[in-house]
PDB file of C-alpha atoms in Angstrom:
ATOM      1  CA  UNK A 980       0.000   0.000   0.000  1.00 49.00           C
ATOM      2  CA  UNK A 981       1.407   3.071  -1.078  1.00 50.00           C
ATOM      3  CA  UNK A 982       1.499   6.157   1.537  1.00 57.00           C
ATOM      4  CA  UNK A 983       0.516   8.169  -0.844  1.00 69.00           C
ATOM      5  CA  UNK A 984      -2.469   7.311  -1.437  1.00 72.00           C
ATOM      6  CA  UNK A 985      -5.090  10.185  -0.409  1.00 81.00           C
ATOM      7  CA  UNK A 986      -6.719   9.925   3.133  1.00 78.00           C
ATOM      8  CA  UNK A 987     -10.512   9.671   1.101  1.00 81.00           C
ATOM      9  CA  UNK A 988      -9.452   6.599  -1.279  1.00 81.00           C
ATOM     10  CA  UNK A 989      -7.987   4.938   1.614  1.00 82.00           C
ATOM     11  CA  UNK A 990     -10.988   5.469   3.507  1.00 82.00           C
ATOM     12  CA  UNK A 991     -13.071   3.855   0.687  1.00 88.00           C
ATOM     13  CA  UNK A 992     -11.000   0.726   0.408  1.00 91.00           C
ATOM     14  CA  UNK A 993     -11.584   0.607   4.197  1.00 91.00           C
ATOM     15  CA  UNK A 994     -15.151   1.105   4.399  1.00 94.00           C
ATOM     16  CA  UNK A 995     -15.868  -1.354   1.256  1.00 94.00           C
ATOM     17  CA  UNK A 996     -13.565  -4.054   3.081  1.00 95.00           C
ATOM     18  CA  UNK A 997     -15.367  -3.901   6.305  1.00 95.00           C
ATOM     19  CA  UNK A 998     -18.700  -4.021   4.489  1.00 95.00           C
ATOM     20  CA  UNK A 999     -17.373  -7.244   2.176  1.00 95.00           C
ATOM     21  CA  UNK A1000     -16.472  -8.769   5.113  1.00 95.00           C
ATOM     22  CA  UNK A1001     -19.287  -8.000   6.807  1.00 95.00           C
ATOM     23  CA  UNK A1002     -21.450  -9.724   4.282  1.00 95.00           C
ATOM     24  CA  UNK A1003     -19.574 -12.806   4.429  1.00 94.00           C
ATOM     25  CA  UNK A1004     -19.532 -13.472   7.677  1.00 95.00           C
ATOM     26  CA  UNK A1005     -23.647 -12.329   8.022  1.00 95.00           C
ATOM     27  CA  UNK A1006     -23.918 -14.860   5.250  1.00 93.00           C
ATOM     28  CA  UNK A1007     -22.709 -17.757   7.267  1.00 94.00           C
ATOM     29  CA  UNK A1008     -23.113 -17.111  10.774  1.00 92.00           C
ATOM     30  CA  UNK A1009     -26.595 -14.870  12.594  1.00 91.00           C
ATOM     31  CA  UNK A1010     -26.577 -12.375  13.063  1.00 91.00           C
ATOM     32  CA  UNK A1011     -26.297 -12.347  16.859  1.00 92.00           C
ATOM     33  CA  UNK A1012     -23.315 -14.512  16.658  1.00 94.00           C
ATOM     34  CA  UNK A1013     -21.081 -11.726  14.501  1.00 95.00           C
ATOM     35  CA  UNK A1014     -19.179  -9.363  17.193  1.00 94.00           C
ATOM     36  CA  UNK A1015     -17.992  -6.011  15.342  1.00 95.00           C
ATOM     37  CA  UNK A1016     -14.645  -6.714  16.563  1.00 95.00           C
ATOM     38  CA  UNK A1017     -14.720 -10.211  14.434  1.00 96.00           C
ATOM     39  CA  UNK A1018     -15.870  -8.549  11.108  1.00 96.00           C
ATOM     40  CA  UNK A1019     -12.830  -5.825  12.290  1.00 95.00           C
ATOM     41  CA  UNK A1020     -10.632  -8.369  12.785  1.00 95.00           C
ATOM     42  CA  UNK A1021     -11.608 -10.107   9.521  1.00 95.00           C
ATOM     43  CA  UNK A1022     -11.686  -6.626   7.461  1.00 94.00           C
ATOM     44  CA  UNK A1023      -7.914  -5.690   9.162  1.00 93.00           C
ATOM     45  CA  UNK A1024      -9.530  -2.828  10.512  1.00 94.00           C
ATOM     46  CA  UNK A1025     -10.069  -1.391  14.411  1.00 93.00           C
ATOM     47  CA  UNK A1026     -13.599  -1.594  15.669  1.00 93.00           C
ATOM     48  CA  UNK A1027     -13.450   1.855  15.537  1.00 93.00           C
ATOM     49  CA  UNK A1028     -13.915   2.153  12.345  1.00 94.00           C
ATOM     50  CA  UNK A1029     -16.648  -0.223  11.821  1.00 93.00           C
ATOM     51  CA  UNK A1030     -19.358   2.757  13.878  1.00 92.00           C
ATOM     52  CA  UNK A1031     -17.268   5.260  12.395  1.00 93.00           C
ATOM     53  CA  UNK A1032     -17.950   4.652   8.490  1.00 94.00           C
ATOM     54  CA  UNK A1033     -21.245   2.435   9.279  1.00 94.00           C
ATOM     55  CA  UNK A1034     -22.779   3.890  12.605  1.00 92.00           C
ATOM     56  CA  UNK A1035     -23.892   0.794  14.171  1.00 93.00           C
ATOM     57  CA  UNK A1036     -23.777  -3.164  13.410  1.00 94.00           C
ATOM     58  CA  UNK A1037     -27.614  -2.936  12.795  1.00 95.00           C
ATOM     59  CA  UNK A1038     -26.912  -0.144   9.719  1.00 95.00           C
ATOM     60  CA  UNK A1039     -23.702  -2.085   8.732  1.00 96.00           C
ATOM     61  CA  UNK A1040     -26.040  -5.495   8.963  1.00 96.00           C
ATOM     62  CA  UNK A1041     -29.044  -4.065   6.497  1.00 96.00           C
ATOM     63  CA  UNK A1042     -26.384  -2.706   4.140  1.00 95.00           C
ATOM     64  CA  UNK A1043     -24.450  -6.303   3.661  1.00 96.00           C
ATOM     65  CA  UNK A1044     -27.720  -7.500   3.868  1.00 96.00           C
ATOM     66  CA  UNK A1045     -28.942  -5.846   0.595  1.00 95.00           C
ATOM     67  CA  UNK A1046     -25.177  -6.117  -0.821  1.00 95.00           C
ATOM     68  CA  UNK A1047     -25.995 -10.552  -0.757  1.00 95.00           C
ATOM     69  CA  UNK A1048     -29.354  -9.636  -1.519  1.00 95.00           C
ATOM     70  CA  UNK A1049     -28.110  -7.918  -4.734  1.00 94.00           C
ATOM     71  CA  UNK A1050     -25.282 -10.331  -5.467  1.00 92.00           C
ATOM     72  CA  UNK A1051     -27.369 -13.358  -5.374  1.00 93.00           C
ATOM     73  CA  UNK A1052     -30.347 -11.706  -7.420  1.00 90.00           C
ATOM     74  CA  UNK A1053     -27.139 -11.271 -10.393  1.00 88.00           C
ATOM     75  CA  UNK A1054     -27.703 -15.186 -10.707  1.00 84.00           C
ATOM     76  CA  UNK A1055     -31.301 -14.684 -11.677  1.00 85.00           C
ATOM     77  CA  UNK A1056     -30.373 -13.439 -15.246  1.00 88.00           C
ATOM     78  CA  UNK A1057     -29.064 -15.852 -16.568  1.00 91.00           C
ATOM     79  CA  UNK A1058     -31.417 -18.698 -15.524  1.00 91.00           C
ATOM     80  CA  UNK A1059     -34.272 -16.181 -16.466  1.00 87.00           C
ATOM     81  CA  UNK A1060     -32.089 -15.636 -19.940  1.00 88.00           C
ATOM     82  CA  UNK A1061     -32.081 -19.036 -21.068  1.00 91.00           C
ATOM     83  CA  UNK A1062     -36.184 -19.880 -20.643  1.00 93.00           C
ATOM     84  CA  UNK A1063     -37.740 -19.761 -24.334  1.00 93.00           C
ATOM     85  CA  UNK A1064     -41.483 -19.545 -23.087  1.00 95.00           C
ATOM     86  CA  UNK A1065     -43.154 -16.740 -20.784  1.00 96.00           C
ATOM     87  CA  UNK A1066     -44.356 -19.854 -18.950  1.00 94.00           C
ATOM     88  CA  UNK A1067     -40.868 -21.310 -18.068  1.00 94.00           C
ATOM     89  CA  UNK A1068     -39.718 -17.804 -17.116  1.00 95.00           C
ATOM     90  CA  UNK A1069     -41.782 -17.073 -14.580  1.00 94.00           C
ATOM     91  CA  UNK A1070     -41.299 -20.744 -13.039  1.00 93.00           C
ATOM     92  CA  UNK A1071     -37.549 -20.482 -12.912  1.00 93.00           C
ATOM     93  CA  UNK A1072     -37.203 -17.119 -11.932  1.00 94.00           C
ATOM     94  CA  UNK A1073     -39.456 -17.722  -8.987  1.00 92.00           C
ATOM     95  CA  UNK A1074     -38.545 -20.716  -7.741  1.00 90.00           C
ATOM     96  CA  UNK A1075     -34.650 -20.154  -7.811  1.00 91.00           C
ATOM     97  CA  UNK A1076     -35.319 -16.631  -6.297  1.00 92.00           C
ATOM     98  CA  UNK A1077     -37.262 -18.375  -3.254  1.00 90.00           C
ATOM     99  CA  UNK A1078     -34.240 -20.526  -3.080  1.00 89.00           C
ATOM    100  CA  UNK A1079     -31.375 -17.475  -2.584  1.00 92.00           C
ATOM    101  CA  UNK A1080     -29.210 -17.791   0.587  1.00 93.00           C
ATOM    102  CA  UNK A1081     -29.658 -14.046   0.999  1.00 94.00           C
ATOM    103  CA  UNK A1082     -33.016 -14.037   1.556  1.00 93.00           C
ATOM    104  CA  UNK A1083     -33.695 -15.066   5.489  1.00 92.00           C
ATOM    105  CA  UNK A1084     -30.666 -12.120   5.884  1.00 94.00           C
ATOM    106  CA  UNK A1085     -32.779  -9.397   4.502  1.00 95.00           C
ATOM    107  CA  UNK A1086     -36.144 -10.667   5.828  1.00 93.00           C
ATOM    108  CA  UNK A1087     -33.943  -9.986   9.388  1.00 93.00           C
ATOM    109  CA  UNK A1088     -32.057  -6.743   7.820  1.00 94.00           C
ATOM    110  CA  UNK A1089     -35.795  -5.396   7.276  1.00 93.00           C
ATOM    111  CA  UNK A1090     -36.990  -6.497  10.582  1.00 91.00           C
ATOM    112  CA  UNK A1091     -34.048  -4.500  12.515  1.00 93.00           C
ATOM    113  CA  UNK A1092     -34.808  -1.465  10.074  1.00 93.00           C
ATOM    114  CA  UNK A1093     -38.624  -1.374  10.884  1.00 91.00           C
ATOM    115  CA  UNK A1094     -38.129  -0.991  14.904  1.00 91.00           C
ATOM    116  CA  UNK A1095     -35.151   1.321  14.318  1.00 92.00           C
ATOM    117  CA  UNK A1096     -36.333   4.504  12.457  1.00 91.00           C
ATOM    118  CA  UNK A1097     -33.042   5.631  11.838  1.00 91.00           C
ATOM    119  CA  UNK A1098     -32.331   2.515   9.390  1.00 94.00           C
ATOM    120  CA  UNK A1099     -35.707   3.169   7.346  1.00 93.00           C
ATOM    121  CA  UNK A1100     -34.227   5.602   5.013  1.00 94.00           C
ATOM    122  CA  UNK A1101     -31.367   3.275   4.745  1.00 93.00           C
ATOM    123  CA  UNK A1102     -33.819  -0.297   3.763  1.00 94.00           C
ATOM    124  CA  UNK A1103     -35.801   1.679   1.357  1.00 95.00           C
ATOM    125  CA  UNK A1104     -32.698   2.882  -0.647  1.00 95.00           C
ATOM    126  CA  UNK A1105     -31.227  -0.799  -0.880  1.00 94.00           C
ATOM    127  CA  UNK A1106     -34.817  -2.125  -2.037  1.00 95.00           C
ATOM    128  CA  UNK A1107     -34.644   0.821  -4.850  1.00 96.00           C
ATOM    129  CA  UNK A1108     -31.311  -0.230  -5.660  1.00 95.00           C
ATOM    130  CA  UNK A1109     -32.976  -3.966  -5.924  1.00 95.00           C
ATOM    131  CA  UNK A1110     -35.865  -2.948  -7.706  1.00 96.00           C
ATOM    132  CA  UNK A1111     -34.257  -0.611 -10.273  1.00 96.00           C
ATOM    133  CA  UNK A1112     -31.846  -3.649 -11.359  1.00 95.00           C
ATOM    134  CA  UNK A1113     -34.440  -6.034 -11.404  1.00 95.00           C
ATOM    135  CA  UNK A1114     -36.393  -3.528 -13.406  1.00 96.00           C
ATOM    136  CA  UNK A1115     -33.687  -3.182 -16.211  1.00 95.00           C
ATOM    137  CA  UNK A1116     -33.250  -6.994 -16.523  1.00 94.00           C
ATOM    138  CA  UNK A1117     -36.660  -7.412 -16.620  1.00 95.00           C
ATOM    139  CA  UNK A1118     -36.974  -4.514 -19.663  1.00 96.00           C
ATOM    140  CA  UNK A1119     -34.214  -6.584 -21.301  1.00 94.00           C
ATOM    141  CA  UNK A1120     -35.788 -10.380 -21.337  1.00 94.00           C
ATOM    142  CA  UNK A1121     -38.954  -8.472 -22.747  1.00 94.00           C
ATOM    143  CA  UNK A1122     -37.533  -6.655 -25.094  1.00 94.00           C
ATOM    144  CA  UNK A1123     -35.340  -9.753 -26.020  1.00 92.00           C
ATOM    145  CA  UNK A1124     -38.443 -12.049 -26.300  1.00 93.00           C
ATOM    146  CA  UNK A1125     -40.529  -9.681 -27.221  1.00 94.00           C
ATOM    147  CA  UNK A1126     -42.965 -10.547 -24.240  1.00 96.00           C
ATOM    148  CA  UNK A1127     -45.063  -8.445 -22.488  1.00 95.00           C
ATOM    149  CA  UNK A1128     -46.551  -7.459 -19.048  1.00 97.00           C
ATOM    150  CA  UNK A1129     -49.914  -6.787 -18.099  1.00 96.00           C
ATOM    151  CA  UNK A1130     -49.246  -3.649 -15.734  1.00 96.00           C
ATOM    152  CA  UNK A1131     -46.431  -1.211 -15.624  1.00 97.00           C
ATOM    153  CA  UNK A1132     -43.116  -2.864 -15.162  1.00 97.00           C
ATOM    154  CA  UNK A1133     -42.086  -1.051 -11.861  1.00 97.00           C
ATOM    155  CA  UNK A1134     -45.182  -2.446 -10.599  1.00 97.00           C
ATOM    156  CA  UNK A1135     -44.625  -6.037 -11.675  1.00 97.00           C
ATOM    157  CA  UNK A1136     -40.973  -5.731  -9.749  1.00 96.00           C
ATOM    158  CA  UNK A1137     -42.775  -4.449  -6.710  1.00 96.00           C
ATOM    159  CA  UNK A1138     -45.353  -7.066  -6.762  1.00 96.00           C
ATOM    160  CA  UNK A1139     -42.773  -9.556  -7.551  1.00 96.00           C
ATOM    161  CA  UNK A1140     -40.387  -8.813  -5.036  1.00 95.00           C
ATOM    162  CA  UNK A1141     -43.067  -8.417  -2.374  1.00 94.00           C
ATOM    163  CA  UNK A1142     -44.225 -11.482  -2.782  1.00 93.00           C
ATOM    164  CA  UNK A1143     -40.896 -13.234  -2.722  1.00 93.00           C
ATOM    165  CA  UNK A1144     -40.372 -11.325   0.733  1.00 92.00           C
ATOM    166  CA  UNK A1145     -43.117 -12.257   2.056  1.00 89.00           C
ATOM    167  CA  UNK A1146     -43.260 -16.111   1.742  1.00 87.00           C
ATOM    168  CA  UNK A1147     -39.842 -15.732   3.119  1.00 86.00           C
ATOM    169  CA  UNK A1148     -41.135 -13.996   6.110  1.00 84.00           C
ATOM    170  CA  UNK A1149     -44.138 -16.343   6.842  1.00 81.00           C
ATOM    171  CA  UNK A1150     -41.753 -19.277   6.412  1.00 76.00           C
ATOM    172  CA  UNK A1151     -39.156 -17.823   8.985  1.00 73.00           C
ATOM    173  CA  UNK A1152     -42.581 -16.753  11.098  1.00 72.00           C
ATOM    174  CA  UNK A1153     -42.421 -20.421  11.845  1.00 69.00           C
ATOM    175  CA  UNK A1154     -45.660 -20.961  10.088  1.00 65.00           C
ATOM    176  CA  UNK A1155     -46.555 -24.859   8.687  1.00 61.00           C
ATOM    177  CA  UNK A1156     -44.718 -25.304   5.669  1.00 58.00           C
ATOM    178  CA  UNK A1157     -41.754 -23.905   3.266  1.00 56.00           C
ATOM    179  CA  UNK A1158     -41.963 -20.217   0.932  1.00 50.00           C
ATOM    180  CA  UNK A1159     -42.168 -22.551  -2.241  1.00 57.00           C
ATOM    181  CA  UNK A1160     -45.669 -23.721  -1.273  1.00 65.00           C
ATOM    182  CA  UNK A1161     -46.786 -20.088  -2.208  1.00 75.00           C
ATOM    183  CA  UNK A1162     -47.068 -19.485  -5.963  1.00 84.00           C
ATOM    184  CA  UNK A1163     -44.836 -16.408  -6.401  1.00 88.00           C
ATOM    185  CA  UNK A1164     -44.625 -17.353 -10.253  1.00 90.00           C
ATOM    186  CA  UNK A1165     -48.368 -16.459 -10.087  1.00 90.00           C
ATOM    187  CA  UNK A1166     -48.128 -13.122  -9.657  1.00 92.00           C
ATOM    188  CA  UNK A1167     -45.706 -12.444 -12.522  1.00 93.00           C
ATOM    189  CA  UNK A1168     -48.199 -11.070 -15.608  1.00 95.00           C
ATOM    190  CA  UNK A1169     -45.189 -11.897 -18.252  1.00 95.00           C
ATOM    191  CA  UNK A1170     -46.694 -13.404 -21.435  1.00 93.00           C
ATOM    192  CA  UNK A1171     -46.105 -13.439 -25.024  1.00 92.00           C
ATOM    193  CA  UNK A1172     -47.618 -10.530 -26.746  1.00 83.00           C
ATOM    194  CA  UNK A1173     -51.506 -11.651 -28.213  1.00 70.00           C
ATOM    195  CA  UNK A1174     -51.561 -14.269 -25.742  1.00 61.00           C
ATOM    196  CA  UNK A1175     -54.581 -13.951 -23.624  1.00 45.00           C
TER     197      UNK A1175
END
């Protein structure tokens, strides 16, 4: 590491290290069980830094929350890519969505952001972030196929991603059964255009 590099970019490195880190270990361990000296220690930083660039653990938790959240919805496009029918689509889309390892961590990342009002702001800027990628793939598969929706495409993410939340939610609740016995692929409207 050069010592020349300027105090800000240095910063940066730090504060994207801590947050990597910080995903990694949220991803295999609850969140309970992660101290913020461990993801310091794992990130080479001082625990210090971890409130200084982040705040809290609960604001550093919803952000690597929505950073797996993000990474893991990446592996969406190209299953989604390869489906030839509207039909197929909305099957594998939903079913390997329901299946993503991030999941259960933002279901928790959005619990901890609803009883701390400070972290709101923070949760609805990651599920923008979510919803305008899934948005743009989305635009690109239709445009691709040349299939069509039935409402406005914002509103299809929405519904989509609400619904994948959800089942999540009621199956951590500890409610009978799994999130795959609720049809998320039914509430996609995707179809070929002239189909009825």
């Amino acid at each position: 590491m050069s010592t020349d590099e300027p105090a800000r970019a240095r910063g940066r490195r730090t504060r994207a290290r801590i947050l990597d880190q910080a995903a990694g270990l949220f991803a295999d361990q609850d969140y309970t069980a992660v101290s913020v000296a461990e993801i310091a220690r794992s990130a080479g930083a001082h625990p210090h830094q971890v409130t200084y660039y982040f705040g809290s653990k609960d604001a550093l938790f919803v952000q690597a929350a929505f950073l797996l959240l993000l990474r893991d919805a990446r592996r969406l496009e190209p299953i989604g890519t390869r489906q030839k029918s509207p039909a197929s689509f909305r099957a594998a889309v939903s079913r390997t969505t329901l299946a993503l390892p991030a999941l259960p961590v933002v279901v928790r990342a959005m619990s901890i952001s609803r009883q701390r009002p400070e972290l709101q702001k923070l949760a609805q800027h990651r599920l923008a972030i979510l919803f305008r990628q899934a948005e743009h793939y989305l635009a690109r598969v239709l445009d691709r196929r040349g299939w069509t929706l039935d409402r406005p495409i914002e509103v299809e993410v929405r519904t989509f991603w609400s619904a994948v939340l959800g089942a999540r939610l009621i199956s951590e609740s500890g409610y009978g059964g799994h999130s795959s016995d609720i049809d998320v692929a039914g509430v996609l409207t995707i179809h070929s255009k002239g189909a009825d």
